[in-house]
Short mmCIF file of C-alpha atoms in Angstrom, two decimals:
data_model
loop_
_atom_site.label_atom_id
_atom_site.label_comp_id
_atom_site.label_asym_id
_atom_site.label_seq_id
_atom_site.Cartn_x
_atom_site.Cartn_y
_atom_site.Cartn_z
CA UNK A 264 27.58 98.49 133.08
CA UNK A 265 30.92 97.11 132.74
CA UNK A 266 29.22 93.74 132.83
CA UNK A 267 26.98 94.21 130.29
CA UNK A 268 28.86 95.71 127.95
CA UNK A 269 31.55 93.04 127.83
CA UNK A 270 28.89 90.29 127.85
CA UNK A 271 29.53 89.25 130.96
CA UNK A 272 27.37 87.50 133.82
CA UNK A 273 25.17 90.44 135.45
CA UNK A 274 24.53 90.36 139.75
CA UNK A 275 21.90 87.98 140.31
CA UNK A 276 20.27 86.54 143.28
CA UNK A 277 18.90 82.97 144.00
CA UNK A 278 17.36 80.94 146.29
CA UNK A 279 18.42 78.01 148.08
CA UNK A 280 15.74 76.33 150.03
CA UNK A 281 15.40 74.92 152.80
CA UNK A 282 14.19 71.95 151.59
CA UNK A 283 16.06 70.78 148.74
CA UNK A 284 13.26 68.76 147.26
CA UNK A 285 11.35 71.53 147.08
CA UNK A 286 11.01 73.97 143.76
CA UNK A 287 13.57 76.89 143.79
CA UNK A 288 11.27 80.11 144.58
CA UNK A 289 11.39 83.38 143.01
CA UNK A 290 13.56 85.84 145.66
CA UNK A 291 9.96 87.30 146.60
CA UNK A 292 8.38 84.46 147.57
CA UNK A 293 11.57 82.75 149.30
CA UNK A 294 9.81 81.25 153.02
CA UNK A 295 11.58 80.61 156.59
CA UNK A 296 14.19 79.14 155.70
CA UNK A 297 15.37 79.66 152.52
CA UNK A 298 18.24 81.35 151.49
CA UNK A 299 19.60 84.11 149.06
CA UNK A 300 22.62 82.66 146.95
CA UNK A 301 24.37 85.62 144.89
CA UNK A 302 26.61 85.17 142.17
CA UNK A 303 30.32 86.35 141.82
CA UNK A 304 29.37 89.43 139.64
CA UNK A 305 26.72 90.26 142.03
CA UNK A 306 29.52 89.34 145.29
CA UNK A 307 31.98 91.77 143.11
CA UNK A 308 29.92 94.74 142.57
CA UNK A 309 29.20 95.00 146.40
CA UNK A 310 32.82 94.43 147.44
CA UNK A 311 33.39 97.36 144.94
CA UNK A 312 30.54 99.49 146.14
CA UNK A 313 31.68 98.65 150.06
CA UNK A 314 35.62 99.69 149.02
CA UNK A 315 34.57 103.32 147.44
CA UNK A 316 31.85 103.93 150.00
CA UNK A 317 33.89 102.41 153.43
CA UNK A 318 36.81 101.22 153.31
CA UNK A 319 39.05 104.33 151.19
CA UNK A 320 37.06 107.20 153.10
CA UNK A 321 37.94 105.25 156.63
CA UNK A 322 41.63 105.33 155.25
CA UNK A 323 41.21 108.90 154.51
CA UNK A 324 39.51 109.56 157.67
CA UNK A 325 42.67 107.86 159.43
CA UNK A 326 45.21 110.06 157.46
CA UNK A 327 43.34 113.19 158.12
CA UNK A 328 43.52 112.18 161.94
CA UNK A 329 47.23 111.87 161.30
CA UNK A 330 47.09 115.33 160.26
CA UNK A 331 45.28 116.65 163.36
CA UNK A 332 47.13 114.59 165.82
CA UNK A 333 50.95 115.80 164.19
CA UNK A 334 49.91 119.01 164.85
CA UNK A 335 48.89 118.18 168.32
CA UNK A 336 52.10 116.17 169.11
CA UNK A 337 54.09 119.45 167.97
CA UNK A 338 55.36 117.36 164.40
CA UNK A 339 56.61 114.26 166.26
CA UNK A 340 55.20 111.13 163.77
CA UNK A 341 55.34 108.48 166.33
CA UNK A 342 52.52 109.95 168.58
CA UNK A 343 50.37 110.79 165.51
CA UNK A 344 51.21 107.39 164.39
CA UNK A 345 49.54 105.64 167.58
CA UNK A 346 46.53 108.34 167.48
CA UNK A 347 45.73 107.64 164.53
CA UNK A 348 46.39 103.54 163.96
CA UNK A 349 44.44 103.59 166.89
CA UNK A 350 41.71 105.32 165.84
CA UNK A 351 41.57 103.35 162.36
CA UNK A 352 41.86 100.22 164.28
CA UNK A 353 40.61 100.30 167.83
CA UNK A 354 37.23 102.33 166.94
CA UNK A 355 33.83 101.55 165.36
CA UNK A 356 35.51 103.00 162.13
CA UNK A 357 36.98 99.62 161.21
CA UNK A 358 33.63 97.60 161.10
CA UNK A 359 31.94 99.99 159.53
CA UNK A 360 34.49 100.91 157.08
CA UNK A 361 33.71 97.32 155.68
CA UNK A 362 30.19 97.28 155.44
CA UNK A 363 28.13 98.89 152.61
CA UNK A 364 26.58 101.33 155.24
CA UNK A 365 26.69 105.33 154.98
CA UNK A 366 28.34 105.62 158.47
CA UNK A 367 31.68 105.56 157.53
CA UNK A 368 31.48 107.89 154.57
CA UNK A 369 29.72 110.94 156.77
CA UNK A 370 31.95 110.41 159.34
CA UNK A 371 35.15 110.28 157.28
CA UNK A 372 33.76 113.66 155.05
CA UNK A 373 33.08 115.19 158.23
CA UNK A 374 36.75 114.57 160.21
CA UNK A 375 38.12 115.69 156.61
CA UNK A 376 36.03 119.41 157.20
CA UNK A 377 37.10 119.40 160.81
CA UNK A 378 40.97 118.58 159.56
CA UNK A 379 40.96 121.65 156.69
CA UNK A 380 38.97 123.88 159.54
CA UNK A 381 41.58 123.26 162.60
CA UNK A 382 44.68 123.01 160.00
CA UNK A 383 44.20 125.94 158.04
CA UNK A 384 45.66 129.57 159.21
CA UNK A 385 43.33 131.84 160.08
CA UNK A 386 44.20 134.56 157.84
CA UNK A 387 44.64 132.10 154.78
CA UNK A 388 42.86 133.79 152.06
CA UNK A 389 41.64 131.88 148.63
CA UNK A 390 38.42 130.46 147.59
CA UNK A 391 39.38 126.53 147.33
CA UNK A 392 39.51 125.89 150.99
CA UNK A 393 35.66 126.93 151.47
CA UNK A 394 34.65 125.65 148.55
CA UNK A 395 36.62 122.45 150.02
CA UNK A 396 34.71 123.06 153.52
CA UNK A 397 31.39 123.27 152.10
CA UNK A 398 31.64 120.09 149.45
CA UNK A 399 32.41 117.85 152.38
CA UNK A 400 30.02 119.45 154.73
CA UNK A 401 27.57 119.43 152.14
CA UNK A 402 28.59 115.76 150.70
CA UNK A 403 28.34 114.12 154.37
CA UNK A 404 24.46 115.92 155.14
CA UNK A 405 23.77 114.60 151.84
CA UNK A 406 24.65 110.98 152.93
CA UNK A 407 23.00 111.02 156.57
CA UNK A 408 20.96 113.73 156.86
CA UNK A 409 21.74 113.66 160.86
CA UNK A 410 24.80 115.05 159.71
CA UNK A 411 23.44 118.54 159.55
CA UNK A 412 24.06 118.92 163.19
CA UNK A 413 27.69 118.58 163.03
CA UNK A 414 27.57 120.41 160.28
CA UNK A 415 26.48 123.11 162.24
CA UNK A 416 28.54 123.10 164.82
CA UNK A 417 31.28 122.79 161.99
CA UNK A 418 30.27 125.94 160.29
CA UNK A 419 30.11 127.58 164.07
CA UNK A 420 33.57 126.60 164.54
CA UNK A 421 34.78 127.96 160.80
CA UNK A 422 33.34 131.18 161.60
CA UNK A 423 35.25 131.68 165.24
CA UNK A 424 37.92 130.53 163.68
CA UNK A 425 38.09 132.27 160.09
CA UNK A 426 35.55 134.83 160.25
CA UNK A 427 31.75 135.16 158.68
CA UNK A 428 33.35 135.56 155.64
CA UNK A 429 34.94 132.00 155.13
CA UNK A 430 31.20 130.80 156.51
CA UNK A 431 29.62 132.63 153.83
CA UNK A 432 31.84 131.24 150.95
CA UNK A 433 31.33 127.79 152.36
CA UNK A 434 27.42 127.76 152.84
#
């Protein structure tokens, strides 16, 4: 949109063929061989698309395992530190984090409803952390439906946890 409003050169595709004597094909009818050339608007709006969709929810992800692990290593930074550079770094977070796939994104939503779950007091009271629970819960299912199993087991563990109550608000 922002393309085409400032005039600019709109994502396009093109083929290279094999042979280079050959006519340039439409993308459709491209044959073994040939291959799809995009331009720089086209490179651009999929870096942009992999960043918002990958790469910042995998950073998220990582801080939110921060989080969990500080409170595990009893508020010592240096532990949590390793956990969770490791687990940014050293995991199947980082290659997916920068491809345009949906793998990162439900897993990072669904380590963010685990981290409010497991870091919030069990007799908190308010309406924003279930409402918080349930748009990430409902966000990740949304992008991979497979995530309705952890889910599940998300909402199980919210309701031990905090009650039928908090499950209620955040269904």
């Amino acid at each position: 949109a922002l393309r085409r409003a400032t005039r600019g050169e709109l994502p396009r595709a093109q083929v290279r063929p094999l042979d280079p004597k050959s006519p340039v094909p439409e993308p459709d009818e491209r044959g073994p061989g040939d291959v799809l050339v995009y331009n720089l608007a086209h490179r651009i709006a999929l870096y942009l698309c992999a960043l918002f969709t990958g790469m910042l929810p995998s950073v998220a992800a990582a801080a939110a395992m921060f989080l969990l692990a500080l409170r595990q290593a009893g508020g010592r930074a240096r532990p949590a530190l390793v956990v969770a550079l490791t687990f940014g770094l050293a995991t199947p977070v980082l290659p997916y984090a920068t491809v345009f796939y949906g793998h990162a994104l439900c897993g990072a939503l669904l380590l963010w409803a685990f981290a409010v779950i497991t870091l919030l007091a069990p007799n908190e009271r308010g309406a924003a952390a279930p409402l918080c629970v349930g748009t990430l819960l409902g966000a990740a299912v949304v992008t991979e439906y497979p995530a309705a199993v952890p889910t599940l087991m998300l909402m199980a563990l919210a309701a031990w946890r905090h009650g039928r109550g908090f499950v209620l608000r955040v269904a």
